[in-house]
PDB file of C-alpha atoms in Angstrom:
ATOM      1  CA  MET A   1       3.614   3.173 -18.227  1.00  0.00           C
ATOM      2  CA  THR A   2       2.874   5.699 -20.810  1.00  0.00           C
ATOM      3  CA  ALA A   3       1.248   8.447 -19.156  1.00  0.00           C
ATOM      4  CA  ARG A   4       2.209  12.112 -19.418  1.00  0.00           C
ATOM      5  CA  THR A   5       4.456  12.589 -16.202  1.00  0.00           C
ATOM      6  CA  ASP A   6       6.386  15.892 -17.204  1.00  0.00           C
ATOM      7  CA  ASP A   7       4.929  17.926 -14.254  1.00  0.00           C
ATOM      8  CA  PRO A   8       2.585  16.395 -11.659  1.00  0.00           C
ATOM      9  CA  ALA A   9       0.626  19.799 -11.554  1.00  0.00           C
ATOM     10  CA  SER A  10       0.527  20.247 -15.102  1.00  0.00           C
ATOM     11  CA  THR A  11      -2.515  21.904 -16.904  1.00  0.00           C
ATOM     12  CA  ASP A  12      -4.373  20.083 -19.504  1.00  0.00           C
ATOM     13  CA  ALA A  13      -5.551  21.159 -22.927  1.00  0.00           C
ATOM     14  CA  THR A  14      -8.119  23.462 -21.469  1.00  0.00           C
ATOM     15  CA  GLY A  15      -5.538  25.240 -19.151  1.00  0.00           C
ATOM     16  CA  ASP A  16      -6.881  23.595 -16.081  1.00  0.00           C
ATOM     17  CA  PRO A  17      -4.140  23.756 -13.508  1.00  0.00           C
ATOM     18  CA  GLY A  18      -3.848  20.801 -11.022  1.00  0.00           C
ATOM     19  CA  ALA A  19      -5.585  18.579 -13.643  1.00  0.00           C
ATOM     20  CA  ARG A  20      -3.561  15.231 -13.430  1.00  0.00           C
ATOM     21  CA  GLU A  21      -3.218  15.560  -9.429  1.00  0.00           C
ATOM     22  CA  ARG A  22      -7.020  15.808  -9.197  1.00  0.00           C
ATOM     23  CA  ILE A  23      -7.229  12.729 -11.846  1.00  0.00           C
ATOM     24  CA  LEU A  24      -5.129  10.675  -9.880  1.00  0.00           C
ATOM     25  CA  ALA A  25      -6.809  11.434  -6.555  1.00  0.00           C
ATOM     26  CA  ALA A  26     -10.322  10.694  -7.759  1.00  0.00           C
ATOM     27  CA  ALA A  27      -8.876   7.351  -9.497  1.00  0.00           C
ATOM     28  CA  SER A  28      -7.185   6.372  -6.367  1.00  0.00           C
ATOM     29  CA  ALA A  29     -10.598   6.371  -4.245  1.00  0.00           C
ATOM     30  CA  LEU A  30     -12.581   4.928  -7.057  1.00  0.00           C
ATOM     31  CA  PHE A  31     -10.337   1.865  -7.914  1.00  0.00           C
ATOM     32  CA  GLN A  32     -10.210   1.032  -4.282  1.00  0.00           C
ATOM     33  CA  GLU A  33     -13.883   1.164  -3.631  1.00  0.00           C
ATOM     34  CA  SER A  34     -15.373  -0.422  -6.980  1.00  0.00           C
ATOM     35  CA  GLY A  35     -12.117  -2.078  -8.420  1.00  0.00           C
ATOM     36  CA  TYR A  36     -10.643  -1.686 -12.163  1.00  0.00           C
ATOM     37  CA  GLU A  37     -13.417  -2.925 -14.065  1.00  0.00           C
ATOM     38  CA  GLY A  38     -16.366  -1.062 -11.816  1.00  0.00           C
ATOM     39  CA  THR A  39     -14.624   2.433 -12.570  1.00  0.00           C
ATOM     40  CA  SER A  40     -15.120   3.889 -15.884  1.00  0.00           C
ATOM     41  CA  VAL A  41     -13.260   6.857 -17.124  1.00  0.00           C
ATOM     42  CA  ASN A  42     -16.723   8.556 -16.997  1.00  0.00           C
ATOM     43  CA  ARG A  43     -16.774   8.288 -13.346  1.00  0.00           C
ATOM     44  CA  ILE A  44     -13.226   9.328 -12.789  1.00  0.00           C
ATOM     45  CA  ALA A  45     -13.950  12.458 -14.881  1.00  0.00           C
ATOM     46  CA  ARG A  46     -17.152  13.298 -12.892  1.00  0.00           C
ATOM     47  CA  ALA A  47     -15.276  12.721  -9.740  1.00  0.00           C
ATOM     48  CA  ALA A  48     -12.114  14.834 -11.080  1.00  0.00           C
ATOM     49  CA  ARG A  49     -14.624  17.763 -12.033  1.00  0.00           C
ATOM     50  CA  MET A  50     -13.408  17.760 -15.637  1.00  0.00           C
ATOM     51  CA  THR A  51     -14.322  15.664 -19.154  1.00  0.00           C
ATOM     52  CA  PRO A  52     -13.365  12.247 -20.353  1.00  0.00           C
ATOM     53  CA  ALA A  53     -11.389  14.028 -23.269  1.00  0.00           C
ATOM     54  CA  ALA A  54      -9.137  15.832 -20.428  1.00  0.00           C
ATOM     55  CA  ILE A  55      -8.188  12.616 -18.707  1.00  0.00           C
ATOM     56  CA  TYR A  56      -7.298  11.339 -21.823  1.00  0.00           C
ATOM     57  CA  TRP A  57      -4.789  14.043 -22.635  1.00  0.00           C
ATOM     58  CA  HIS A  58      -3.082  12.995 -19.582  1.00  0.00           C
ATOM     59  CA  PHE A  59      -3.303   9.321 -19.676  1.00  0.00           C
ATOM     60  CA  PRO A  60      -3.668   7.179 -23.237  1.00  0.00           C
ATOM     61  CA  SER A  61      -6.155   4.700 -21.302  1.00  0.00           C
ATOM     62  CA  LYS A  62      -7.507   3.793 -18.031  1.00  0.00           C
ATOM     63  CA  GLN A  63      -5.196   0.835 -17.610  1.00  0.00           C
ATOM     64  CA  ASP A  64      -2.559   3.976 -17.525  1.00  0.00           C
ATOM     65  CA  VAL A  65      -4.320   6.093 -14.920  1.00  0.00           C
ATOM     66  CA  LEU A  66      -4.375   2.892 -12.645  1.00  0.00           C
ATOM     67  CA  ALA A  67      -0.488   2.056 -13.371  1.00  0.00           C
ATOM     68  CA  ALA A  68       0.093   5.923 -12.251  1.00  0.00           C
ATOM     69  CA  VAL A  69      -2.111   5.436  -9.149  1.00  0.00           C
ATOM     70  CA  LEU A  70      -0.597   2.422  -7.926  1.00  0.00           C
ATOM     71  CA  THR A  71       2.921   3.472  -8.403  1.00  0.00           C
ATOM     72  CA  ARG A  72       2.266   6.565  -6.685  1.00  0.00           C
ATOM     73  CA  MET A  73       0.766   4.623  -3.684  1.00  0.00           C
ATOM     74  CA  TYR A  74       3.466   2.201  -3.609  1.00  0.00           C
ATOM     75  CA  GLU A  75       6.013   5.048  -3.321  1.00  0.00           C
ATOM     76  CA  ARG A  76       4.392   7.151  -0.900  1.00  0.00           C
ATOM     77  CA  SER A  77       3.197   4.196   1.347  1.00  0.00           C
ATOM     78  CA  TYR A  78       7.039   3.106   1.310  1.00  0.00           C
ATOM     79  CA  ALA A  79       8.294   6.500   2.151  1.00  0.00           C
ATOM     80  CA  GLU A  80       5.860   6.753   5.187  1.00  0.00           C
ATOM     81  CA  LEU A  81       6.398   3.018   6.355  1.00  0.00           C
ATOM     82  CA  LYS A  82      10.322   3.567   6.353  1.00  0.00           C
ATOM     83  CA  ALA A  83      10.163   6.879   8.027  1.00  0.00           C
ATOM     84  CA  ALA A  84       8.238   5.290  10.773  1.00  0.00           C
ATOM     85  CA  VAL A  85      10.524   2.216  11.316  1.00  0.00           C
ATOM     86  CA  ARG A  86      13.323   3.603  13.625  1.00  0.00           C
ATOM     87  CA  PRO A  87      16.975   2.814  11.960  1.00  0.00           C
ATOM     88  CA  GLU A  88      18.287   1.665  15.090  1.00  0.00           C
ATOM     89  CA  GLY A  89      16.732  -0.372  18.198  1.00  0.00           C
ATOM     90  CA  SER A  90      15.905  -3.439  19.035  1.00  0.00           C
ATOM     91  CA  ALA A  91      13.967  -5.847  16.773  1.00  0.00           C
ATOM     92  CA  ILE A  92      10.857  -5.859  18.715  1.00  0.00           C
ATOM     93  CA  ASP A  93      10.698  -2.249  18.768  1.00  0.00           C
ATOM     94  CA  ARG A  94      11.476  -1.944  15.140  1.00  0.00           C
ATOM     95  CA  LEU A  95       8.970  -4.727  13.915  1.00  0.00           C
ATOM     96  CA  GLY A  96       6.141  -2.958  16.088  1.00  0.00           C
ATOM     97  CA  ASP A  97       7.074   0.318  14.205  1.00  0.00           C
ATOM     98  CA  TYR A  98       6.402  -1.543  10.848  1.00  0.00           C
ATOM     99  CA  ILE A  99       3.360  -3.456  11.741  1.00  0.00           C
ATOM    100  CA  ARG A 100       1.666  -0.491  13.379  1.00  0.00           C
ATOM    101  CA  ALA A 101       2.759   1.847  10.384  1.00  0.00           C
ATOM    102  CA  TYR A 102       1.472  -0.681   7.988  1.00  0.00           C
ATOM    103  CA  ILE A 103      -1.686  -0.726   9.396  1.00  0.00           C
ATOM    104  CA  ARG A 104      -2.212   2.894   9.696  1.00  0.00           C
ATOM    105  CA  ILE A 105      -1.239   3.159   5.762  1.00  0.00           C
ATOM    106  CA  GLN A 106      -4.016   0.516   4.914  1.00  0.00           C
ATOM    107  CA  LEU A 107      -6.759   1.976   7.059  1.00  0.00           C
ATOM    108  CA  ALA A 108      -6.204   5.847   7.319  1.00  0.00           C
ATOM    109  CA  ASP A 109      -7.691   7.194   4.013  1.00  0.00           C
ATOM    110  CA  LEU A 110     -10.552   5.302   2.614  1.00  0.00           C
ATOM    111  CA  GLY A 111     -11.642   3.373   5.652  1.00  0.00           C
ATOM    112  CA  ASP A 112     -14.747   1.468   5.137  1.00  0.00           C
ATOM    113  CA  ARG A 113     -14.977   2.717   1.548  1.00  0.00           C
ATOM    114  CA  ARG A 114     -11.900   0.508   0.394  1.00  0.00           C
ATOM    115  CA  ASN A 115     -12.675  -3.020  -0.908  1.00  0.00           C
ATOM    116  CA  HIS A 116      -9.910  -3.823  -3.103  1.00  0.00           C
ATOM    117  CA  SER A 117      -6.050  -4.017  -2.212  1.00  0.00           C
ATOM    118  CA  TYR A 118      -3.270  -2.880  -4.051  1.00  0.00           C
ATOM    119  CA  SER A 119      -2.110  -6.242  -5.110  1.00  0.00           C
ATOM    120  CA  ALA A 120      -5.536  -7.121  -6.467  1.00  0.00           C
ATOM    121  CA  LEU A 121      -5.703  -3.727  -8.519  1.00  0.00           C
ATOM    122  CA  ALA A 122      -2.031  -4.751 -10.100  1.00  0.00           C
ATOM    123  CA  SER A 123      -3.730  -7.760 -11.520  1.00  0.00           C
ATOM    124  CA  SER A 124      -5.338  -5.447 -13.986  1.00  0.00           C
ATOM    125  CA  LEU A 125      -2.188  -3.971 -15.332  1.00  0.00           C
ATOM    126  CA  THR A 126      -0.186  -5.503 -17.993  1.00  0.00           C
ATOM    127  CA  ASP A 127       2.940  -7.685 -17.574  1.00  0.00           C
ATOM    128  CA  GLU A 128       5.386  -4.981 -18.019  1.00  0.00           C
ATOM    129  CA  ASP A 129       3.518  -2.658 -15.570  1.00  0.00           C
ATOM    130  CA  GLN A 130       3.195  -5.529 -12.862  1.00  0.00           C
ATOM    131  CA  ARG A 131       6.985  -6.034 -13.111  1.00  0.00           C
ATOM    132  CA  GLU A 132       7.552  -2.332 -12.428  1.00  0.00           C
ATOM    133  CA  LEU A 133       5.129  -2.489  -9.451  1.00  0.00           C
ATOM    134  CA  GLY A 134       6.851  -5.737  -8.281  1.00  0.00           C
ATOM    135  CA  ARG A 135      10.202  -3.785  -8.121  1.00  0.00           C
ATOM    136  CA  LEU A 136       8.386  -1.156  -6.157  1.00  0.00           C
ATOM    137  CA  SER A 137       7.020  -3.376  -3.767  1.00  0.00           C
ATOM    138  CA  ARG A 138      10.333  -5.062  -2.858  1.00  0.00           C
ATOM    139  CA  PRO A 139      11.678  -2.689  -0.499  1.00  0.00           C
ATOM    140  CA  TYR A 140       8.567  -3.243   1.927  1.00  0.00           C
ATOM    141  CA  ILE A 141       9.363  -6.903   2.196  1.00  0.00           C
ATOM    142  CA  GLU A 142      13.126  -6.415   2.118  1.00  0.00           C
ATOM    143  CA  LEU A 143      12.709  -4.040   5.236  1.00  0.00           C
ATOM    144  CA  LEU A 144      10.551  -6.479   7.224  1.00  0.00           C
ATOM    145  CA  ARG A 145      13.150  -9.329   6.246  1.00  0.00           C
ATOM    146  CA  GLU A 146      15.799  -7.324   7.654  1.00  0.00           C
ATOM    147  CA  ILE A 147      13.794  -6.843  11.017  1.00  0.00           C
ATOM    148  CA  LEU A 148      13.174 -10.523  10.979  1.00  0.00           C
ATOM    149  CA  ARG A 149      16.800 -11.230  10.707  1.00  0.00           C
ATOM    150  CA  GLN A 150      17.850  -8.778  13.242  1.00  0.00           C
ATOM    151  CA  GLY A 151      15.798 -10.513  15.682  1.00  0.00           C
ATOM    152  CA  ILE A 152      16.889 -13.975  15.000  1.00  0.00           C
ATOM    153  CA  ASP A 153      20.378 -12.830  15.190  1.00  0.00           C
ATOM    154  CA  ASP A 154      19.807 -11.416  18.323  1.00  0.00           C
ATOM    155  CA  ASP A 155      17.888 -14.827  19.653  1.00  0.00           C
ATOM    156  CA  VAL A 156      14.637 -12.933  20.283  1.00  0.00           C
ATOM    157  CA  PHE A 157      12.719 -14.399  17.087  1.00  0.00           C
ATOM    158  CA  HIS A 158      12.389 -17.984  16.241  1.00  0.00           C
ATOM    159  CA  VAL A 159      11.675 -18.000  12.408  1.00  0.00           C
ATOM    160  CA  ASP A 160      12.542 -21.260  10.411  1.00  0.00           C
ATOM    161  CA  ASP A 161      11.475 -19.545   6.976  1.00  0.00           C
ATOM    162  CA  VAL A 162      12.019 -15.670   6.592  1.00  0.00           C
ATOM    163  CA  SER A 163      10.836 -15.464   3.043  1.00  0.00           C
ATOM    164  CA  ALA A 164       7.519 -17.407   3.788  1.00  0.00           C
ATOM    165  CA  THR A 165       6.983 -15.484   7.153  1.00  0.00           C
ATOM    166  CA  SER A 166       7.505 -12.073   5.709  1.00  0.00           C
ATOM    167  CA  TYR A 167       5.108 -12.664   2.866  1.00  0.00           C
ATOM    168  CA  ALA A 168       2.528 -14.091   5.566  1.00  0.00           C
ATOM    169  CA  ILE A 169       2.875 -10.966   7.745  1.00  0.00           C
ATOM    170  CA  SER A 170       2.875  -8.652   4.825  1.00  0.00           C
ATOM    171  CA  THR A 171      -0.399 -10.256   3.540  1.00  0.00           C
ATOM    172  CA  MET A 172      -2.075 -10.069   6.955  1.00  0.00           C
ATOM    173  CA  CYS A 173      -1.510  -6.491   7.271  1.00  0.00           C
ATOM    174  CA  GLU A 174      -2.360  -5.413   3.605  1.00  0.00           C
ATOM    175  CA  TYR A 175      -5.967  -6.941   4.102  1.00  0.00           C
ATOM    176  CA  VAL A 176      -6.783  -5.623   7.489  1.00  0.00           C
ATOM    177  CA  PHE A 177      -9.370  -3.211   5.453  1.00  0.00           C
ATOM    178  CA  ILE A 178     -11.440  -6.502   4.836  1.00  0.00           C
ATOM    179  CA  TRP A 179     -12.481  -6.716   8.434  1.00  0.00           C
ATOM    180  CA  PHE A 180     -11.827  -3.463   9.923  1.00  0.00           C
ATOM    181  CA  ARG A 181     -14.793  -0.851  10.558  1.00  0.00           C
ATOM    182  CA  THR A 182     -14.570   2.777  11.289  1.00  0.00           C
ATOM    183  CA  GLY A 183     -16.301   3.376  14.627  1.00  0.00           C
ATOM    184  CA  GLY A 184     -16.292  -0.496  15.713  1.00  0.00           C
ATOM    185  CA  ARG A 185     -14.854  -2.234  18.607  1.00  0.00           C
ATOM    186  CA  LEU A 186     -11.129  -1.165  17.590  1.00  0.00           C
ATOM    187  CA  SER A 187      -9.725   1.901  16.438  1.00  0.00           C
ATOM    188  CA  ILE A 188      -6.810   1.969  13.814  1.00  0.00           C
ATOM    189  CA  GLU A 189      -4.187   2.095  16.665  1.00  0.00           C
ATOM    190  CA  GLU A 190      -5.617  -0.794  18.616  1.00  0.00           C
ATOM    191  CA  ALA A 191      -6.080  -2.773  15.337  1.00  0.00           C
ATOM    192  CA  GLY A 192      -2.248  -1.834  14.896  1.00  0.00           C
ATOM    193  CA  ASP A 193      -1.528  -3.049  18.397  1.00  0.00           C
ATOM    194  CA  LEU A 194      -3.386  -6.240  17.727  1.00  0.00           C
ATOM    195  CA  HIS A 195      -1.631  -7.095  14.374  1.00  0.00           C
ATOM    196  CA  PHE A 196       1.726  -6.521  16.131  1.00  0.00           C
ATOM    197  CA  GLU A 197       0.650  -9.124  18.939  1.00  0.00           C
ATOM    198  CA  LEU A 198      -0.342 -11.776  16.461  1.00  0.00           C
ATOM    199  CA  VAL A 199       3.131 -11.343  14.568  1.00  0.00           C
ATOM    200  CA  LEU A 200       5.045 -11.482  17.680  1.00  0.00           C
ATOM    201  CA  ARG A 201       3.290 -14.723  17.963  1.00  0.00           C
ATOM    202  CA  MET A 202       4.192 -16.002  14.418  1.00  0.00           C
ATOM    203  CA  VAL A 203       7.529 -14.963  15.241  1.00  0.00           C
ATOM    204  CA  ASP A 204       7.689 -16.990  18.603  1.00  0.00           C
ATOM    205  CA  ALA A 205       9.101 -13.980  20.142  1.00  0.00           C
ATOM    206  CA  ALA A 206       7.140 -14.713  23.360  1.00  0.00           C
ATOM    207  CA  SER A 207       9.025 -18.054  24.047  1.00  0.00           C
ATOM    208  CA  ALA A 208      12.264 -16.847  22.707  1.00  0.00           C
ATOM    209  CA  THR A 209      12.478 -13.976  25.084  1.00  0.00           C
ATOM    210  CA  SER A 210      11.212 -15.928  27.931  1.00  0.00           C
ATOM    211  CA  SER A 211      13.894 -18.597  27.371  1.00  0.00           C
TER     212      SER A 211
END
């Protein structure tokens, strides 16, 4: 990733304060709504209220803009996810914290305008940048696996394959935006509760706790 990252609030060549932050905010919305190919530098520039030349002062290419956007998304989302999961407590309670927070993160910002997942956008990056995002995404799955192992150790979850189950849960939560509609039958909170109930069935928590 070769973008200029000295100061997130740095000025551009015209002395515009906060230019880089505006670029990332505009690009984040456009990439998630229209995808990488459907988002031009000109569109980002218009949304950020600057010229394409000003964007290139901060980022050598559109691909570098995407890398910076996704890096920030992964870092901020994981910080929010980790903060939502209580460090102590039952595995079921912690799993509920994780699922509800994950759903909220996926739906809270763009709502119905989101059409592309983080992982789908990441496929447009270089191999090196994809490896870096893979490193940033590992804590998400490791936290989930730690919760699943806690439930197995406490005999409240019945999971034969923690690795496969964790990926299935993560994928289900990441793609909630495909069917969720703002103002529809379910609120974001209710969607989180629904996913939690589905995940409890996946980990066989009902039969584990009733035995």
